[in-house]
Coordinates of N, CA and C in Angstrom, one line a residue:
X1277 N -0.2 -0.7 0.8 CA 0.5 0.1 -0.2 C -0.2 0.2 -1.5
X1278 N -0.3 1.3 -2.4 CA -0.3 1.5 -3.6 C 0.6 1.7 -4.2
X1279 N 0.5 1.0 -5.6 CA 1.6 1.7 -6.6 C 1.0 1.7 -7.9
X1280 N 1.5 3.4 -8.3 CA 0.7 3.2 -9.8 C 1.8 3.3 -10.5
X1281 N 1.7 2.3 -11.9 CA 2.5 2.3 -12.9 C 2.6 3.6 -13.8
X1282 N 3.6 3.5 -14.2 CA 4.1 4.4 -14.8 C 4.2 4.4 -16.4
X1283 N 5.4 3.4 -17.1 CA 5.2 3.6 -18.0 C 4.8 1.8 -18.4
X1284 N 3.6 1.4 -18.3 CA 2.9 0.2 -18.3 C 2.7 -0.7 -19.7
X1285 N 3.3 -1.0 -20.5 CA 2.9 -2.2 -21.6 C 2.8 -3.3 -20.9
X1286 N 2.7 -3.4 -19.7 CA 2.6 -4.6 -19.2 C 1.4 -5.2 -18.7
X1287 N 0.8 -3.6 -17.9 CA -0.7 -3.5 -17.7 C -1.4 -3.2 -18.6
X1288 N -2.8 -4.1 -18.7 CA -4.1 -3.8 -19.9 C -5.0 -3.9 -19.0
X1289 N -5.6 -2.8 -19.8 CA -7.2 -2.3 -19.3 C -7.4 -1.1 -18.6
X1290 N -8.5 -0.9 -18.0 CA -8.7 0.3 -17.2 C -8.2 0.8 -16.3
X1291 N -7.6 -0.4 -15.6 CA -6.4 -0.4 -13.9 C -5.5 0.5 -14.5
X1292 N -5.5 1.3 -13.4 CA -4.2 2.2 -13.3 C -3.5 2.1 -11.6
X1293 N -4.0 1.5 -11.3 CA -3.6 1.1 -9.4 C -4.1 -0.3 -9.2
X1294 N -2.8 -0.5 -8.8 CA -2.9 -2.1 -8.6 C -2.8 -2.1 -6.9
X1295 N -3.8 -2.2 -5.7 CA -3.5 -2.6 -4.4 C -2.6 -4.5 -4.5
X1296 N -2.1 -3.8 -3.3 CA -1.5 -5.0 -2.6 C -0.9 -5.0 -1.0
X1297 N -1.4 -6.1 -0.6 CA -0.2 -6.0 0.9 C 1.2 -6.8 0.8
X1298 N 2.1 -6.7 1.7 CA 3.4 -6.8 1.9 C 3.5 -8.4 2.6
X1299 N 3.2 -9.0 1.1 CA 3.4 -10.4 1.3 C 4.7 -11.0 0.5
X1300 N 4.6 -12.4 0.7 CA 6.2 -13.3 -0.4 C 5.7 -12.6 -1.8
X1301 N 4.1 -12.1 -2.3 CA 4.0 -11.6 -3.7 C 5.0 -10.4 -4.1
X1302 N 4.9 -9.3 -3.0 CA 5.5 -8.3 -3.0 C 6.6 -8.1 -4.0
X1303 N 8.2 -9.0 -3.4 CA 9.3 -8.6 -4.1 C 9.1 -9.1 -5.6
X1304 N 8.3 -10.4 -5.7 CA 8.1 -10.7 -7.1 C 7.8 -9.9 -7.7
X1305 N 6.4 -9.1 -7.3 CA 5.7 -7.9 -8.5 C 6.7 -6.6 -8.4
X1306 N 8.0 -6.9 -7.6 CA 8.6 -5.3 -7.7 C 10.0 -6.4 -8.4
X1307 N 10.4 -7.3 -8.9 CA 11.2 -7.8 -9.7 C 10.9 -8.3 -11.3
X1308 N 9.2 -8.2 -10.8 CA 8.7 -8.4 -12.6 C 8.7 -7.0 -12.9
X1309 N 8.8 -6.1 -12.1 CA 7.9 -4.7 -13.1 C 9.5 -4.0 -13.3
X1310 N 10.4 -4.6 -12.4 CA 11.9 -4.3 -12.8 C 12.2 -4.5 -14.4
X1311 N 11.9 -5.5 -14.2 CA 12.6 -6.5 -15.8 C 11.6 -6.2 -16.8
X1312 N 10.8 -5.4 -16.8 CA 10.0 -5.0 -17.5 C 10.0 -3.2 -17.8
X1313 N 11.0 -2.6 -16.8 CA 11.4 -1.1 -16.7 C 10.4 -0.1 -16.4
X1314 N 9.9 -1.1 -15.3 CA 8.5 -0.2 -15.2 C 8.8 0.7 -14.0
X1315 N 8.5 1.9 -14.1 CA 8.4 2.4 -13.0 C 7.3 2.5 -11.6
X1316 N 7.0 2.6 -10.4 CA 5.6 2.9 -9.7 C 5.8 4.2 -9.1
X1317 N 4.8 4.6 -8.8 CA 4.6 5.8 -7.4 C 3.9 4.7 -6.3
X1318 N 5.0 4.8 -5.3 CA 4.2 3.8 -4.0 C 3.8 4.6 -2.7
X1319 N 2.4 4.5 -2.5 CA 2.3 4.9 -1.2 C 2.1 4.1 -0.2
X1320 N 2.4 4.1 1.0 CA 2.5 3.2 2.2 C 2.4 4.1 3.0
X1321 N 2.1 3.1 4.6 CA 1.8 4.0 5.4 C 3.7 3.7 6.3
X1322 N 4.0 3.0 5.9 CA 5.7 2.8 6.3 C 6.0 2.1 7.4
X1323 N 5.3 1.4 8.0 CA 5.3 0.5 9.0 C 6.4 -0.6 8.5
X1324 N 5.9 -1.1 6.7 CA 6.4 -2.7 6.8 C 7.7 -2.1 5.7
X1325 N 8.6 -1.1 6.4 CA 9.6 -0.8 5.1 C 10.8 -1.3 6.1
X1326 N 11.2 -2.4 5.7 CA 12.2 -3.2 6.3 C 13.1 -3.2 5.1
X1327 N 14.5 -3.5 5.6 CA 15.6 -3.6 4.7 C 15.4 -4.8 2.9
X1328 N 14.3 -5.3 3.0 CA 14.3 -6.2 2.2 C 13.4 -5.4 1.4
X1329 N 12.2 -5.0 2.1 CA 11.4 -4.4 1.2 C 11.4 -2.7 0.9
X1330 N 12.3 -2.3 1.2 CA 13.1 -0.7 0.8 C 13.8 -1.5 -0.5
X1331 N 14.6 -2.3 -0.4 CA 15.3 -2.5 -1.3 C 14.7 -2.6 -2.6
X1332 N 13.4 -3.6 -2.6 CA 12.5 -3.9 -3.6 C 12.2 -2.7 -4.2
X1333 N 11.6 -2.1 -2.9 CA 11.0 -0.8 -3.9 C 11.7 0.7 -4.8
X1334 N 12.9 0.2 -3.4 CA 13.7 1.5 -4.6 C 14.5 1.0 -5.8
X1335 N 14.0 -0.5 -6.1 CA 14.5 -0.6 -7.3 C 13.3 -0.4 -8.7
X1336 N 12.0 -0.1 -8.2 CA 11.4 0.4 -9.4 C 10.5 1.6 -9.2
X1337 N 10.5 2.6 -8.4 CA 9.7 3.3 -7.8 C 10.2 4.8 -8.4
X1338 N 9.4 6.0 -8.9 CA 9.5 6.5 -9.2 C 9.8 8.3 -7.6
X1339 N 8.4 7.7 -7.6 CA 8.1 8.4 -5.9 C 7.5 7.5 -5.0
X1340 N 7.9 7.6 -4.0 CA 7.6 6.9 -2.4 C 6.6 7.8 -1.4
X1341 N 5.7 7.7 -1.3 CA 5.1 8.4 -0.3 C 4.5 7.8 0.8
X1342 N 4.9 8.9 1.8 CA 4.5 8.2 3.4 C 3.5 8.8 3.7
X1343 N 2.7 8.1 4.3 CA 1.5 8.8 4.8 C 2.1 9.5 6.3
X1344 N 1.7 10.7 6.2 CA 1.9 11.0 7.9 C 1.0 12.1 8.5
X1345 N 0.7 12.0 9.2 CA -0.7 13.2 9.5 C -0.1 13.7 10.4
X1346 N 0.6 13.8 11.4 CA 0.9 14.7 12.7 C 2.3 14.3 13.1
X1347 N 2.6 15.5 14.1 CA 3.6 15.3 14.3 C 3.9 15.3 15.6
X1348 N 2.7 14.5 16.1 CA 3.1 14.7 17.9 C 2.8 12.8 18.0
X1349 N 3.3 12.2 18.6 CA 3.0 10.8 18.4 C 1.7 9.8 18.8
X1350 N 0.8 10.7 19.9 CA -0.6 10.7 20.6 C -1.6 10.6 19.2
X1351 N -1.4 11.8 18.9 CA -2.3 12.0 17.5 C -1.7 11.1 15.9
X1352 N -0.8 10.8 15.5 CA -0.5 10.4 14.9 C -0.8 8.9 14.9
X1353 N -1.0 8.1 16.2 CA -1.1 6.4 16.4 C -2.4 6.5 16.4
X1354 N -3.7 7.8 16.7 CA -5.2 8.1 16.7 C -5.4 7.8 15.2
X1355 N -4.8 8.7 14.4 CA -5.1 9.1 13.3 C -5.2 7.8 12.7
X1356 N -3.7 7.2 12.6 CA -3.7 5.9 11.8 C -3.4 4.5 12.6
X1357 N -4.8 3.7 12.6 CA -4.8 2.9 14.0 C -3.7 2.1 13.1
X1358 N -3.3 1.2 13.9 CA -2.3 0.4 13.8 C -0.7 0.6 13.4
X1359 N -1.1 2.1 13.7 CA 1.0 2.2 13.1 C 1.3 3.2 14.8
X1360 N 2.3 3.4 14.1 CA 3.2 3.7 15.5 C 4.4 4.6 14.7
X1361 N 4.3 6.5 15.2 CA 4.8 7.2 14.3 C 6.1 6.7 14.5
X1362 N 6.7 6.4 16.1 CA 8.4 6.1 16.1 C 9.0 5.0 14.9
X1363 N 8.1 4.4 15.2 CA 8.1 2.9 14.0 C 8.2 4.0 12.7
X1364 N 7.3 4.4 12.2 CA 7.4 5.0 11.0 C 8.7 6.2 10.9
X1365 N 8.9 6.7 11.5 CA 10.2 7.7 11.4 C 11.2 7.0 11.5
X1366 N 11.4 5.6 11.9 CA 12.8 4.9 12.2 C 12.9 4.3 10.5
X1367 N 11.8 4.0 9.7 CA 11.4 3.4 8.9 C 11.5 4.4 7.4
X1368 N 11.4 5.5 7.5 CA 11.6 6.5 7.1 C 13.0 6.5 6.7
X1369 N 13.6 7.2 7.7 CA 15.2 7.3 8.1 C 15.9 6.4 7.2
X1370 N 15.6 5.4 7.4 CA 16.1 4.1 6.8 C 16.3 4.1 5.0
X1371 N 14.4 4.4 4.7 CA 14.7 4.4 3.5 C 15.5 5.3 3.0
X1372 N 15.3 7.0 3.8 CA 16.3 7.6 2.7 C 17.4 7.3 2.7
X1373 N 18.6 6.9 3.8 CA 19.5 6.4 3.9 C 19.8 5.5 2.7
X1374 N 18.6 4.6 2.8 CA 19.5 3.4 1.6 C 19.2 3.9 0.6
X1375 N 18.3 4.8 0.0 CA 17.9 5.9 -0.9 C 19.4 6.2 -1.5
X1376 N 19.8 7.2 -0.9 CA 20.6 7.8 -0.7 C 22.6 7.2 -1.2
X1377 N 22.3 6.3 -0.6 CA 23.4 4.9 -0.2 C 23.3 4.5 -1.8
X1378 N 22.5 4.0 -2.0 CA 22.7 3.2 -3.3 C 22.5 3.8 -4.2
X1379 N 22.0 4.9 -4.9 CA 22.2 5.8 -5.9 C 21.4 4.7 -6.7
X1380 N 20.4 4.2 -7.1 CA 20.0 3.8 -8.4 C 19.8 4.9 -9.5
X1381 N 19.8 4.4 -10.7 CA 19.8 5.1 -11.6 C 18.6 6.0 -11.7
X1382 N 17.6 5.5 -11.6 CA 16.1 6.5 -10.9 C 16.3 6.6 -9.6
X1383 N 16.8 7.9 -9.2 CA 16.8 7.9 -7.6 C 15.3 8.4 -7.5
X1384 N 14.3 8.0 -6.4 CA 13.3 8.0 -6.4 C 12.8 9.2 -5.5
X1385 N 11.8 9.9 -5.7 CA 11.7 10.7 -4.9 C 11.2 10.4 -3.9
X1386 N 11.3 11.1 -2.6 CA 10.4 10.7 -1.1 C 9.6 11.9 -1.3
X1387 N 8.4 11.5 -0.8 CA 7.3 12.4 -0.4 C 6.8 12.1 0.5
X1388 N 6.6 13.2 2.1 CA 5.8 13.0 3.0 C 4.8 13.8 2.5
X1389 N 3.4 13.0 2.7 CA 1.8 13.3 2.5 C 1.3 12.9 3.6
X1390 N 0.1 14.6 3.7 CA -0.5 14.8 4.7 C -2.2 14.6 4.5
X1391 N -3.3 14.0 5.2 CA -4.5 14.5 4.8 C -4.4 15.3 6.4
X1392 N -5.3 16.7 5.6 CA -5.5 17.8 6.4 C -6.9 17.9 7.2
X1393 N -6.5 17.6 8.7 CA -8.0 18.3 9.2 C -7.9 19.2 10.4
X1394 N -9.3 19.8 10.7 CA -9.2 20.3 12.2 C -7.9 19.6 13.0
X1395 N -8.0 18.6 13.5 CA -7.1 17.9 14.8 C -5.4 18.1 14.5
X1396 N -5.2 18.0 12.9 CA -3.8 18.4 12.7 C -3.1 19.1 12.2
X1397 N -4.4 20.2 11.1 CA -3.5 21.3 10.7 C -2.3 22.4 10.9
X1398 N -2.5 22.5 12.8 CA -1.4 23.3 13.0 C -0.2 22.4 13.0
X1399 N -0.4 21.0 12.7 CA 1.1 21.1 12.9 C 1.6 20.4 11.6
X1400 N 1.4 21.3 10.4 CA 1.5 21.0 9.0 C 2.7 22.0 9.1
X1401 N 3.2 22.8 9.6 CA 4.6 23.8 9.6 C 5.7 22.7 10.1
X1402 N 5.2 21.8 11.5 CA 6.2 21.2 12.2 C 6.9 19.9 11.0
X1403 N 5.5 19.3 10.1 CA 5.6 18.2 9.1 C 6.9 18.4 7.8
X1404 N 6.7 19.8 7.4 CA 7.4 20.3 6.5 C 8.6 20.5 6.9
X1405 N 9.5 20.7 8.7 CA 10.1 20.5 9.2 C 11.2 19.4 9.4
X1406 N 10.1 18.6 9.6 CA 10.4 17.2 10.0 C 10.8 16.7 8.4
X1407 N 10.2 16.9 7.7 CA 11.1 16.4 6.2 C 12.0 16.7 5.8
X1408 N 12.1 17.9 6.2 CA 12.8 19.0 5.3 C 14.4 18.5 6.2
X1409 N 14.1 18.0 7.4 CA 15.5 17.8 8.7 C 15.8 15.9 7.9
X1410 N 15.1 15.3 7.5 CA 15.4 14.1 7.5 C 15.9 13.8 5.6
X1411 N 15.3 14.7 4.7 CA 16.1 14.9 3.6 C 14.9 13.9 2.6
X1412 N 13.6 14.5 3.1 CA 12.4 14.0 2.0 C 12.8 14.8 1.0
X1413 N 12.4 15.1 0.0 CA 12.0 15.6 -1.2 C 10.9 16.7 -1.3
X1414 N 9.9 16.0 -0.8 CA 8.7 17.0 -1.4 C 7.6 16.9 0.0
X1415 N 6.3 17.8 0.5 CA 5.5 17.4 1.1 C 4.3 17.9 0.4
X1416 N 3.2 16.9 0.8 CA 1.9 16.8 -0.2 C 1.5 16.8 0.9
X1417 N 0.1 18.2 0.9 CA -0.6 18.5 2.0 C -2.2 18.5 1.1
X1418 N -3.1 17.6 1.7 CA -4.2 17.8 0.9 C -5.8 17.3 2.0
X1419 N -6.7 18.4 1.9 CA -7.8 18.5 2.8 C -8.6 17.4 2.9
X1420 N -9.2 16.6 4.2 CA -9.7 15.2 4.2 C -11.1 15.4 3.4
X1421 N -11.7 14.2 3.1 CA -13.4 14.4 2.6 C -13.9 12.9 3.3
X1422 N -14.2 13.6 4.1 CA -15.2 12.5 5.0 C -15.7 11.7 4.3
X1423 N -15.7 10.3 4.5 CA -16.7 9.4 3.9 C -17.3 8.9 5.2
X1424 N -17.5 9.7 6.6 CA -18.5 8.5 7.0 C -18.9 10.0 8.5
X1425 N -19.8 10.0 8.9 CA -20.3 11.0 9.9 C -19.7 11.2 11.1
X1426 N -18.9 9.9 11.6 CA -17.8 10.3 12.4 C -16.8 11.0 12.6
X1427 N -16.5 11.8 10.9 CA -15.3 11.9 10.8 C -15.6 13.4 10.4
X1428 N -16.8 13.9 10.0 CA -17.5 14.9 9.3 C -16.7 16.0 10.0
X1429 N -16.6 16.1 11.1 CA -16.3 17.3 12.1 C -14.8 17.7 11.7
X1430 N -14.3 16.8 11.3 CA -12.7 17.1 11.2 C -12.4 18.0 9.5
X1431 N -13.4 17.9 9.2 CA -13.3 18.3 7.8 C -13.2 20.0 7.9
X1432 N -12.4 20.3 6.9 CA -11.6 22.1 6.8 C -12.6 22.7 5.5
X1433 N -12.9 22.3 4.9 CA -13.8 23.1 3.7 C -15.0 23.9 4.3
X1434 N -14.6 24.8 3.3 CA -15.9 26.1 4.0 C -15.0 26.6 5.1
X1435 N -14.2 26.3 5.3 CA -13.0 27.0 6.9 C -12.1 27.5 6.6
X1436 N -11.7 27.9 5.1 CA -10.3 28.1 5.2 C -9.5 29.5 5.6
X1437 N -10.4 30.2 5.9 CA -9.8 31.7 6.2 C -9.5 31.3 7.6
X1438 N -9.8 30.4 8.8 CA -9.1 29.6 9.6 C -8.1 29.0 10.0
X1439 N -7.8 28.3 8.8 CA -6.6 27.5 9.0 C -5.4 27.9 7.6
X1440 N -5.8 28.8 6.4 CA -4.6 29.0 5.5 C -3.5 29.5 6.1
X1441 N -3.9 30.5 7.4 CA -1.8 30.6 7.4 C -1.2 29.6 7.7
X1442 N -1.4 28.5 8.1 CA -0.5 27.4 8.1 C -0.6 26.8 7.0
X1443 N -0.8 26.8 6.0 CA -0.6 26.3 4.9 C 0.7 27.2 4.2
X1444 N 0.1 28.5 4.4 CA 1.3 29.9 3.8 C 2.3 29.6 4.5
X1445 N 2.6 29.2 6.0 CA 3.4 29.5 7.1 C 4.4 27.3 6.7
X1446 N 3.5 26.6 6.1 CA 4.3 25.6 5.8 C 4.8 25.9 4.3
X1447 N 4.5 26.7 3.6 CA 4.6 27.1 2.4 C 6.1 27.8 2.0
X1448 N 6.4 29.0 2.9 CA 7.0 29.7 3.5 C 8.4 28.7 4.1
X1449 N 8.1 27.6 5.0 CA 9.0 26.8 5.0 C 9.6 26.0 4.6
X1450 N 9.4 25.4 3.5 CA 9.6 24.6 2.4 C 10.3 25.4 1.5
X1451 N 10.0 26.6 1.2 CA 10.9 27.4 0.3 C 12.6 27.6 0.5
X1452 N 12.1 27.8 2.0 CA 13.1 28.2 2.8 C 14.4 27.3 2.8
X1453 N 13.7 26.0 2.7 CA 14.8 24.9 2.9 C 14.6 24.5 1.9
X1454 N 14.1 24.8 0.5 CA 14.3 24.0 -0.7 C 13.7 22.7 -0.9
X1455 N 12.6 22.5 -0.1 CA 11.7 21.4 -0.1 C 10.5 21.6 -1.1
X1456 N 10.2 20.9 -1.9 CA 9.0 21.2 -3.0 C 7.8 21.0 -2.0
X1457 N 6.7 21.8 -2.0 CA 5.8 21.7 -1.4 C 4.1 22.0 -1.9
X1458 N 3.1 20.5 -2.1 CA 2.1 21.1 -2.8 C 1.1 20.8 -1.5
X1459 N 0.1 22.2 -1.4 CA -1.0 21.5 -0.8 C -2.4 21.9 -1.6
X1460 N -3.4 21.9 -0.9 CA -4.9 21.9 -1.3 C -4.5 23.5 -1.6
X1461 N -5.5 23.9 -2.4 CA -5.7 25.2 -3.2 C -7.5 25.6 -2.4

């Protein structure tokens, strides 16, 4: 997970993203940055959002974002080794519920975020779907940049007269249903 601070007198220096994993530190740094009225933007890939640690975070979190690349479960367990999309949509579900359920005074926004490539762009329409049915907020659609030659092929730049209508065509359905939707330009 990432979270970047918000409005920070707490943090000094150049840091503006503090990493961490989902250890006994966790609830601490999300009950000091409470008591301190700090806000975060957290991204996770949503595996470890269990009832204890949803709670944590929607008590200081500004926006929540889930990583999710696809929407068929084959490709999505490829994309990101070690997660498991059912696990993450159960985990999902959950948070907005308790979202939802508890009304904190910052109700936080959900964002599902997409990195875009060859293997998954067509189903950036179905993603905006799938938010839009479970009661996200916003989807963040943005084109991959390879860092390593394995991955080179999957990359969309220099292609996009290829793959834009499904950007227009997820664009298009996000209006539709009142879902805020940014992607790559």
């Amino acid at each position: 997970m990432w979270m970047y601070f918000h409005n920070c007198g707490v943090l000094r220096g150049p840091a503006s993203f503090v990493f961490f994993s989902i250890t006994s530190w966790f609830r601490h740094l999300c009950t000091t940055a409470k008591n301190y009225d700090v806000l975060a933007d957290i991204v996770t890939n949503g595996m470890l959002l269990d009832e204890d640690n949803i709670g944590s975070i929607l008590s200081i979190a500004a926006d929540v974002k889930i990583s999710y690349d696809s929407s068929e479960e084959e490709l999505f367990n490829l994309l990101r080794p070690g997660c498991k999309k059912s696990t993450i949509d159960t985990n999902l579900r959950k948070l907005l519920r308790q979202r939802d359920i508890s009304a904190p005074q910052q109700k936080p926004t959900v964002t599902i975020q997409s990195t875009l490539m060859k293997s998954n762009i067509h189903q950036l329409p179905e993603i905006v779907s799938f938010a839009s049915d479970v009661g996200a907020d916003r989807v963040k659609a943005y084109y991959m940049i390879s860092y390593s030659s394995d991955m080179d092929c999957e990359v969309l730049a220099g292609e996009d007269s290829l793959y834009r209508h499904y950007i227009e065509e997820s664009r298009e359905l996000a209006k539709e249903t009142g879902l805020v939707f940014e992607a790559s330009e």
